[in-house]
PDB file of C-alpha atoms and ligand atoms in Angstrom:
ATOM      1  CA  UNK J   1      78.257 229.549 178.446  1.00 58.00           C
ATOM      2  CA  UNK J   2      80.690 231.776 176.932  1.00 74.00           C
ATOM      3  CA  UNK J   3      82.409 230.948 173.598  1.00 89.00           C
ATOM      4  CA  UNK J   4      85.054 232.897 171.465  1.00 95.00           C
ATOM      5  CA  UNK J   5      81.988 232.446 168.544  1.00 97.00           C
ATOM      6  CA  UNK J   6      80.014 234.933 170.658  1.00 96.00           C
ATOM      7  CA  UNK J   7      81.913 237.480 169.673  1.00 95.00           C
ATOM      8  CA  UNK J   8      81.925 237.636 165.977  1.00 96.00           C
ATOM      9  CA  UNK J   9      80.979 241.095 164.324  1.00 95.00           C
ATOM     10  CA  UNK J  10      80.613 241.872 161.124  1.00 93.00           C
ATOM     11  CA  UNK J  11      83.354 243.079 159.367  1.00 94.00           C
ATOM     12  CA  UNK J  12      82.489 243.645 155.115  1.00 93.00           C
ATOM     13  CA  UNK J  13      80.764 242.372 152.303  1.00 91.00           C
ATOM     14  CA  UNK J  14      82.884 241.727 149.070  1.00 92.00           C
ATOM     15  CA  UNK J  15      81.543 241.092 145.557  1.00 88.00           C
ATOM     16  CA  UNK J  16      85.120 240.702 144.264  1.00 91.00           C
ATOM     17  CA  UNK J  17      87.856 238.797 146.092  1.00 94.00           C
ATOM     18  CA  UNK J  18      90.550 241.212 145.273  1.00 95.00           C
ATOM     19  CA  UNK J  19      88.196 243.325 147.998  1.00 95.00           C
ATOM     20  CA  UNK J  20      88.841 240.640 150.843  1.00 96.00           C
ATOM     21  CA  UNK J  21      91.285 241.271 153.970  1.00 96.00           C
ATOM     22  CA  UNK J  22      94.609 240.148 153.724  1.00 96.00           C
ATOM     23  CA  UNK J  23      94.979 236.341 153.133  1.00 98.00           C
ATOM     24  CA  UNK J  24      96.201 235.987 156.841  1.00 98.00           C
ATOM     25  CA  UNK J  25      94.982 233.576 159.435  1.00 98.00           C
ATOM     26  CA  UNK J  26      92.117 231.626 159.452  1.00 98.00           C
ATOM     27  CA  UNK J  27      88.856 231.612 157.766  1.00 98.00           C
ATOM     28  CA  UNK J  28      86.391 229.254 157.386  1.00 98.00           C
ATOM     29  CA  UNK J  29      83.368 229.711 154.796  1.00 98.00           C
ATOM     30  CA  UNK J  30      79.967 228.358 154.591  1.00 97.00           C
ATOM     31  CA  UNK J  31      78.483 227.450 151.143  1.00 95.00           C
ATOM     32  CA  UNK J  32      75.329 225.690 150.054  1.00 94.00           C
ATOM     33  CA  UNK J  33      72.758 226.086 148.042  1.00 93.00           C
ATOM     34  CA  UNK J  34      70.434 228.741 148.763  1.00 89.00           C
ATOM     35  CA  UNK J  35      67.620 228.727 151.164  1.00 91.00           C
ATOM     36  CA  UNK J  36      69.268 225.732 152.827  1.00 95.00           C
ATOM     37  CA  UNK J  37      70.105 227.622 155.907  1.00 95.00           C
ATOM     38  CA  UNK J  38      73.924 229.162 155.507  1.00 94.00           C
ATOM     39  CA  UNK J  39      72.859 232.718 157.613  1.00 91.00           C
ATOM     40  CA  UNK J  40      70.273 230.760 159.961  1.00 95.00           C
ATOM     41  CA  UNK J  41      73.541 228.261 160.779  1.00 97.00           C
ATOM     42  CA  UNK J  42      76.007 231.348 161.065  1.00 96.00           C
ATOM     43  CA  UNK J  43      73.578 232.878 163.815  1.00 95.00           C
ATOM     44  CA  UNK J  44      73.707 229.720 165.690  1.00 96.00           C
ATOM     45  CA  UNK J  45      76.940 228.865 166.031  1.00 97.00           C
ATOM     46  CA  UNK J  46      77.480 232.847 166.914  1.00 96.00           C
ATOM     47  CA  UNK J  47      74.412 232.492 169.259  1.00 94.00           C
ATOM     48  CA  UNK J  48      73.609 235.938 167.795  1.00 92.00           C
ATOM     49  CA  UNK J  49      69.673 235.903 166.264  1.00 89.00           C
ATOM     50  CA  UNK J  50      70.872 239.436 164.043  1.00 87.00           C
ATOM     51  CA  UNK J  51      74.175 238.575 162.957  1.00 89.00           C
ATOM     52  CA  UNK J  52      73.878 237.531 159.306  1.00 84.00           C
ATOM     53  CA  UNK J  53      70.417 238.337 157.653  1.00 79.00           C
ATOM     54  CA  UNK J  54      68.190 235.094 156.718  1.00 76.00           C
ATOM     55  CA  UNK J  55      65.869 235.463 154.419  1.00 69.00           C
ATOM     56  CA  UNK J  56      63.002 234.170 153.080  1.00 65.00           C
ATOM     57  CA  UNK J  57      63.327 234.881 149.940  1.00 65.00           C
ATOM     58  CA  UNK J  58      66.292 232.919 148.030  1.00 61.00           C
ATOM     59  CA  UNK J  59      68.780 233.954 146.091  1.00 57.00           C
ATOM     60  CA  UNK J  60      69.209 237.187 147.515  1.00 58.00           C
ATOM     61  CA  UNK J  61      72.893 237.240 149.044  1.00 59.00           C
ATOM     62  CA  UNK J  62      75.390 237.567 146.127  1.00 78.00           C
ATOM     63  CA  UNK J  63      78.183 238.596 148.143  1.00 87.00           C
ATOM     64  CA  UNK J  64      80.667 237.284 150.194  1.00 92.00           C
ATOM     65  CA  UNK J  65      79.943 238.174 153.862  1.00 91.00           C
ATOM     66  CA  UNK J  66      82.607 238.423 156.275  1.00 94.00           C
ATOM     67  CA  UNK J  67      82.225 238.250 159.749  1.00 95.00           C
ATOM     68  CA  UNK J  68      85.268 238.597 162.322  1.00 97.00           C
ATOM     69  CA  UNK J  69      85.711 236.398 164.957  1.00 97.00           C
ATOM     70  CA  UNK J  70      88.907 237.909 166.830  1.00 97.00           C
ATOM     71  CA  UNK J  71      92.136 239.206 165.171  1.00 97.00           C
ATOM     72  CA  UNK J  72      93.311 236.267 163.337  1.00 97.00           C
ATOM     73  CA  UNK J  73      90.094 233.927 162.658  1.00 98.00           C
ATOM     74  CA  UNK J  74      87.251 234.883 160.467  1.00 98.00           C
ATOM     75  CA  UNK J  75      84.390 232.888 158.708  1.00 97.00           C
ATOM     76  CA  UNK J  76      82.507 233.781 155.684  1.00 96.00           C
ATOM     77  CA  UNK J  77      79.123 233.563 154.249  1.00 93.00           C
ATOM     78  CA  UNK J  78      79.393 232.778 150.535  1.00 92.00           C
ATOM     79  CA  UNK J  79      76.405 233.331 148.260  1.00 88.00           C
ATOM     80  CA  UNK J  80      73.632 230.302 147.885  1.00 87.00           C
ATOM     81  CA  UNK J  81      73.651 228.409 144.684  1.00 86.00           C
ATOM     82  CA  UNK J  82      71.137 226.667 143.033  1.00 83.00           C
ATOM     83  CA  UNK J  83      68.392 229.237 142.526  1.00 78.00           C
ATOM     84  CA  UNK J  84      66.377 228.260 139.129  1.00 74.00           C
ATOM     85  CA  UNK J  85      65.475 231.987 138.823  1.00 78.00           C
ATOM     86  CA  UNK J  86      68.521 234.076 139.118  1.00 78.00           C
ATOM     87  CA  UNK J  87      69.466 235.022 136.094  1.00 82.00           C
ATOM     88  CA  UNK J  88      72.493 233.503 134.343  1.00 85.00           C
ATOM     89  CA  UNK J  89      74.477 236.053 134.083  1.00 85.00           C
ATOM     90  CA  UNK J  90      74.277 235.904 138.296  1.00 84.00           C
ATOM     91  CA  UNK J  91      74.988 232.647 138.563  1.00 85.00           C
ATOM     92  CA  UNK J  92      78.126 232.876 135.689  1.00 87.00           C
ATOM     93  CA  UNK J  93      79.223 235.782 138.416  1.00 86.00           C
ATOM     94  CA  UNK J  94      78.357 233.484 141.309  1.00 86.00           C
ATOM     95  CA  UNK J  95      80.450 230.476 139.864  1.00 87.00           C
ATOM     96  CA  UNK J  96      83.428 233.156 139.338  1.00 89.00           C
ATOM     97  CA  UNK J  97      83.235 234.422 142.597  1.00 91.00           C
ATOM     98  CA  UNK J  98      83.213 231.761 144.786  1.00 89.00           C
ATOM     99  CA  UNK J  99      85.720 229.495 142.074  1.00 89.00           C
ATOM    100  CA  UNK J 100      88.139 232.250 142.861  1.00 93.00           C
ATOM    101  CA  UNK J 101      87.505 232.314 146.173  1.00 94.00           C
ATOM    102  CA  UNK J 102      87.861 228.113 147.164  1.00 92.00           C
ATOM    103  CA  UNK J 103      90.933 228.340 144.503  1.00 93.00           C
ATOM    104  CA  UNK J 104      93.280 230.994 145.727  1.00 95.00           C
ATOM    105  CA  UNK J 105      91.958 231.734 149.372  1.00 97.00           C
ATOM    106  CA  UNK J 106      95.219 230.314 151.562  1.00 97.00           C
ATOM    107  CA  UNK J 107      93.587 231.097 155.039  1.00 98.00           C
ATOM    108  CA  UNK J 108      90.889 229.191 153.859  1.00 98.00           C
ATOM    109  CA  UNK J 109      90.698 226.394 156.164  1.00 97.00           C
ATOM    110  CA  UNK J 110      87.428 224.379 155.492  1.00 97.00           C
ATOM    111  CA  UNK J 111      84.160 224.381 154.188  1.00 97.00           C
ATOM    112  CA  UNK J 112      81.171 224.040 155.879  1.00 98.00           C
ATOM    113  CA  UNK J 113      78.329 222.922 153.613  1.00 98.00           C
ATOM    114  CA  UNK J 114      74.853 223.435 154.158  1.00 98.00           C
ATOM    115  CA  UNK J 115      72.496 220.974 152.244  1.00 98.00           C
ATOM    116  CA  UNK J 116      68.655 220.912 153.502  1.00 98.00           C
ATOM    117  CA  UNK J 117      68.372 217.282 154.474  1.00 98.00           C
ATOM    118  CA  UNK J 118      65.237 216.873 152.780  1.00 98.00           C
ATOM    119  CA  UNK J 119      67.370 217.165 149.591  1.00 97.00           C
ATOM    120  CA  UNK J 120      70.934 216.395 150.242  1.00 97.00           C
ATOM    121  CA  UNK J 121      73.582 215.725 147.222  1.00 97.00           C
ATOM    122  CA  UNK J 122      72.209 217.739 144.398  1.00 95.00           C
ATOM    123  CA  UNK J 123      74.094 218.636 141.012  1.00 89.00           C
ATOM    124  CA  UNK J 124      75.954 221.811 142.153  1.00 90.00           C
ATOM    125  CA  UNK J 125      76.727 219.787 145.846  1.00 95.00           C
ATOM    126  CA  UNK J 126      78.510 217.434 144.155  1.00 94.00           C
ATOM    127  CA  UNK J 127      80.404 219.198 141.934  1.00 91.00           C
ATOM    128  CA  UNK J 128      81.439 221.498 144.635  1.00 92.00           C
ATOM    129  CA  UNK J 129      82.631 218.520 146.574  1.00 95.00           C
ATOM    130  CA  UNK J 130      84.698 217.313 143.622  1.00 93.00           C
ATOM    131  CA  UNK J 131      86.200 220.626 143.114  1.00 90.00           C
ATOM    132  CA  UNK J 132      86.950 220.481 147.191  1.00 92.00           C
ATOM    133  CA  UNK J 133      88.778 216.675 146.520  1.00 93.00           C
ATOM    134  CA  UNK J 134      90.431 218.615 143.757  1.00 90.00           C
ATOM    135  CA  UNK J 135      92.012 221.272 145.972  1.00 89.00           C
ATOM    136  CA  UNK J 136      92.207 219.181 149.104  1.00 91.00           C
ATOM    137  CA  UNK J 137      89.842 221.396 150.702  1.00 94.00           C
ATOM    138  CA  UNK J 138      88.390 219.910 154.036  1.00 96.00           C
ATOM    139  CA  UNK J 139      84.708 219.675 154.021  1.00 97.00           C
ATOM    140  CA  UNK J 140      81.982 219.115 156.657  1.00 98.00           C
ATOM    141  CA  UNK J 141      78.749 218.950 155.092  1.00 98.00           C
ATOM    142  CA  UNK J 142      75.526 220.365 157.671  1.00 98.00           C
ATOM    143  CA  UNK J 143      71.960 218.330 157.146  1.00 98.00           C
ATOM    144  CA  UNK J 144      70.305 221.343 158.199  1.00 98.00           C
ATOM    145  CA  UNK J 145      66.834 221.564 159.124  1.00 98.00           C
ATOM    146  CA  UNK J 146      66.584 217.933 160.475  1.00 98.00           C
ATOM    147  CA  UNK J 147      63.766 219.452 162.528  1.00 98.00           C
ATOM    148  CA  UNK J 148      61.837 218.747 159.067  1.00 98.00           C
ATOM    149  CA  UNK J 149      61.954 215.247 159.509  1.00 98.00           C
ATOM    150  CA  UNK J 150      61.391 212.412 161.676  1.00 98.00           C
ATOM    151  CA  UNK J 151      64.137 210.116 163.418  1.00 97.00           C
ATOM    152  CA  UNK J 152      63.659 207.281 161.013  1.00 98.00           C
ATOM    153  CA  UNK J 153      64.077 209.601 157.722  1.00 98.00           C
ATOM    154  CA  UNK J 154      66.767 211.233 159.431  1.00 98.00           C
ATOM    155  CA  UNK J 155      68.799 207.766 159.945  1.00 98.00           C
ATOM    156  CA  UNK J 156      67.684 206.926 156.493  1.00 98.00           C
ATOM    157  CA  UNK J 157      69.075 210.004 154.799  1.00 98.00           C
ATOM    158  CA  UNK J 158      72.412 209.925 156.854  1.00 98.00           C
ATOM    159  CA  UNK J 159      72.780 206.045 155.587  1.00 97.00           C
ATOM    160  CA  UNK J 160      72.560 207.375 152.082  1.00 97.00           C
ATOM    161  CA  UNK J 161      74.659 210.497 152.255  1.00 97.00           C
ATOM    162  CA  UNK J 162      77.292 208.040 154.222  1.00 96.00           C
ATOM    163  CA  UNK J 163      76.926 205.924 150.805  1.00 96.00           C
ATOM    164  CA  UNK J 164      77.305 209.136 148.605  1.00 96.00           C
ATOM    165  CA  UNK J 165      80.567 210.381 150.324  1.00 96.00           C
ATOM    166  CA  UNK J 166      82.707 206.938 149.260  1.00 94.00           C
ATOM    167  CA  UNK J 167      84.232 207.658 146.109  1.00 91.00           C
ATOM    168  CA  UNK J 168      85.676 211.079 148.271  1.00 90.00           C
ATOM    169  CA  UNK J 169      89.126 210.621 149.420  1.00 79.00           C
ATOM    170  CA  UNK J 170      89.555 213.971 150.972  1.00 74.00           C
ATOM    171  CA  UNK J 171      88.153 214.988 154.034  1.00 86.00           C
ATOM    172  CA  UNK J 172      84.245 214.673 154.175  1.00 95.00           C
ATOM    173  CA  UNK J 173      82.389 214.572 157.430  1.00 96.00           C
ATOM    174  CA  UNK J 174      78.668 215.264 157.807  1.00 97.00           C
ATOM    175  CA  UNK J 175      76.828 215.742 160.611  1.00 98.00           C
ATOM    176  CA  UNK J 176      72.619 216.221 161.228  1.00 97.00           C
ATOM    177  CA  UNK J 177      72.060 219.718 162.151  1.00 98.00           C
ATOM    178  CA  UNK J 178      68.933 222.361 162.711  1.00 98.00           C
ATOM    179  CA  UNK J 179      69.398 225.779 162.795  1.00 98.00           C
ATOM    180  CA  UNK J 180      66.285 226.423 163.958  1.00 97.00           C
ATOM    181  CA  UNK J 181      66.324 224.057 167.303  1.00 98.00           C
ATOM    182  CA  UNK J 182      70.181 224.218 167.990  1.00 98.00           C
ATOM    183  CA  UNK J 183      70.911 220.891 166.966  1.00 98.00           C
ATOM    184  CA  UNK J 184      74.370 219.713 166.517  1.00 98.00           C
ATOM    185  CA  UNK J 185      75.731 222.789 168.050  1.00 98.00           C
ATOM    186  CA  UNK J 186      78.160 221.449 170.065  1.00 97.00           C
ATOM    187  CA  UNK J 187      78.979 218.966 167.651  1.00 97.00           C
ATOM    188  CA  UNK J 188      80.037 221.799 164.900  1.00 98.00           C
ATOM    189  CA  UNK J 189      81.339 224.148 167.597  1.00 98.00           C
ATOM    190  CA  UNK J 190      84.123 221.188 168.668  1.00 97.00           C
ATOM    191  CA  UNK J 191      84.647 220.814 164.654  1.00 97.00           C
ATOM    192  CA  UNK J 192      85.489 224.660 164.236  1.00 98.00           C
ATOM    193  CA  UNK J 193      87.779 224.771 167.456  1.00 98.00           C
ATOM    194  CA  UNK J 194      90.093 222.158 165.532  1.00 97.00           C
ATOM    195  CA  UNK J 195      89.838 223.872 162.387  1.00 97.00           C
ATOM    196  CA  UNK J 196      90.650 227.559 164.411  1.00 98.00           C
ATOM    197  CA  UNK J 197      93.156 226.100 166.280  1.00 97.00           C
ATOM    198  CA  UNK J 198      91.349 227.090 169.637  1.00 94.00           C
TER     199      UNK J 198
HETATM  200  N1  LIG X 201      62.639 224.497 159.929  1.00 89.16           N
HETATM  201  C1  LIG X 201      63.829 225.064 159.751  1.00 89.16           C
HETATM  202  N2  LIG X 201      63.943 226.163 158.984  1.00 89.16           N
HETATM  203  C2  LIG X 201      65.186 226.689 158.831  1.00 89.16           C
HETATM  204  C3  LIG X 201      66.346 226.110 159.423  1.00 89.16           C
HETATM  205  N3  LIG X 201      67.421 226.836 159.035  1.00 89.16           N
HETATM  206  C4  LIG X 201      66.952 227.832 158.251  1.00 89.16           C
HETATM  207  N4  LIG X 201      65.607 227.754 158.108  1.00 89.16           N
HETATM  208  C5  LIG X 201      64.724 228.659 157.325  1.00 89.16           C
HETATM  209  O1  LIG X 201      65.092 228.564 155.947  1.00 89.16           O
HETATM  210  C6  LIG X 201      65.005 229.832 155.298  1.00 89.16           C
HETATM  211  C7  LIG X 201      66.339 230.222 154.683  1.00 89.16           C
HETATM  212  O2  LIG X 201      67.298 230.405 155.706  1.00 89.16           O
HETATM  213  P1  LIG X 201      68.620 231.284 155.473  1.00 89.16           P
HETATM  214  O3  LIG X 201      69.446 231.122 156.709  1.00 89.16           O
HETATM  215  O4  LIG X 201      68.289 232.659 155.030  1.00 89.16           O
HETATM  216  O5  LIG X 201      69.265 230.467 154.259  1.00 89.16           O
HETATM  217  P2  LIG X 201      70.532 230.849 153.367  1.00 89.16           P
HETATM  218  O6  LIG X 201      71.168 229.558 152.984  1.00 89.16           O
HETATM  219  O7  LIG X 201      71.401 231.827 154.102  1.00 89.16           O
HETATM  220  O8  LIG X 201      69.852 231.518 152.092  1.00 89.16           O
HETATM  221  P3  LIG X 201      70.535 232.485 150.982  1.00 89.16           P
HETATM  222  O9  LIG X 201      71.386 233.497 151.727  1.00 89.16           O
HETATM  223  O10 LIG X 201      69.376 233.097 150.270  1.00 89.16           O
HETATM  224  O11 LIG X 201      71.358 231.606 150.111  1.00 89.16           O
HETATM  225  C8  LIG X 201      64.522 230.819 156.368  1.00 89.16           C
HETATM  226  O12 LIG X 201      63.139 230.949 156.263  1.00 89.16           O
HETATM  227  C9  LIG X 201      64.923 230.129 157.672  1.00 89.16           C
HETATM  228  O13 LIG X 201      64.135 230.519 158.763  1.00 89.16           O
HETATM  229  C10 LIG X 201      66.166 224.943 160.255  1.00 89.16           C
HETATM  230  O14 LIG X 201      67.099 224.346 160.815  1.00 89.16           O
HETATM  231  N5  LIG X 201      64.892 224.471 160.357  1.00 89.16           N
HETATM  232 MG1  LIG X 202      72.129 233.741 153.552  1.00 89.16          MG
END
């Protein structure tokens, strides 16, 4: 089956935003902490296994990744978070980065964040979610790697993520998802035709 995702190519890597195409269109980004799955998610939904680089080895993407989907829609991979042993001055240029980025980013449409389901909601998920409800920012969080766990953990964990999103007035949607076995593919592919306007 053919999809307009299929066709994504990559187009530059920034480590400033004042290096990004023109604000025009419409992007989407994925964000998450690192290791959860971002790249692995990127080459599923682009059913393309060499697309974005995933890595073993966390922490290692600290730019912004920009892949082109046709002339007007884009997505980007933002830099993982979370990484106890990056040093600090990284993460201060992480947290500049990608706070420029969510704050002055107009084609940005929505965020898709990754969270490995084992350990959804940590610190720097939530605050990124309250800086989201701050801009208005439309979020759909991914469970990735629900291949990890059984059906009655998965239910378990959805029941208390559902509980977690509440206080959130803004836009939050989660879904399961796993990169590795294509689960919830068509489920996010439907989600980023609204957002893209396909
Ligand atoms: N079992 C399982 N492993 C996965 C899944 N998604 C990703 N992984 C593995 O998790 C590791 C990290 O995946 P990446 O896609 O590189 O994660 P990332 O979020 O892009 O990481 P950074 O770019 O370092 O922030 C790799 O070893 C992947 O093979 C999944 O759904 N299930
Ligand atoms: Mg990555």
């Amino acid at each position: 089956m053919s999809s307009p995702y299929q066709k994504a190519y990559f187009l530059l890597s920034v480590a400033n935003v004042k290096q990004l195409p023109s604000d025009e269109g419409i992007e989407v980004a994925i964000v998450g902490r690192s290791n959860a799955g971002k790249s692995s998610i990127l080459n599923r939904i682009t059913h393309n296994k060499q697309l974005a680089r995933v890595s073993k080895t966390p922490g290692r993407t600290q730019l912004i990744n920009l892949f082109k989907i046709d002339e007007t829609r884009r997505i980007a991979d933002l830099p993982g978070y979370g990484y106890a042993k990056v040093p600090l001055a990284a993460k201060q240029r992480w947290q500049t980065l990608v706070d420029t980025y969510l704050r002055t980013r107009q084609s940005l449409k929505g965020l898709l964040l990754v969270m490995d389901i084992r350990h959804p909601m940590r610190d720097l998920d939530t605050q990124l979610l309250e800086y989201c409800e701050h801009y208005q920012l439309p979020v759909h969080i991914l469970l990735n790697k629900a291949d990890k766990l059984t059906k009655g953990a998965i239910a378990k964990t959805l029941s208390e993520v559902k509980l977690a999103l509440t206080p959130y007035r803004n836009s939050v949607t989660f879904s399961c998802f796993s990169a590795l076995k294509g689960t919830g593919t068509q489920e996010l592919h439907s989600l980023l035709d609204e957002w893209y306007g396909y």
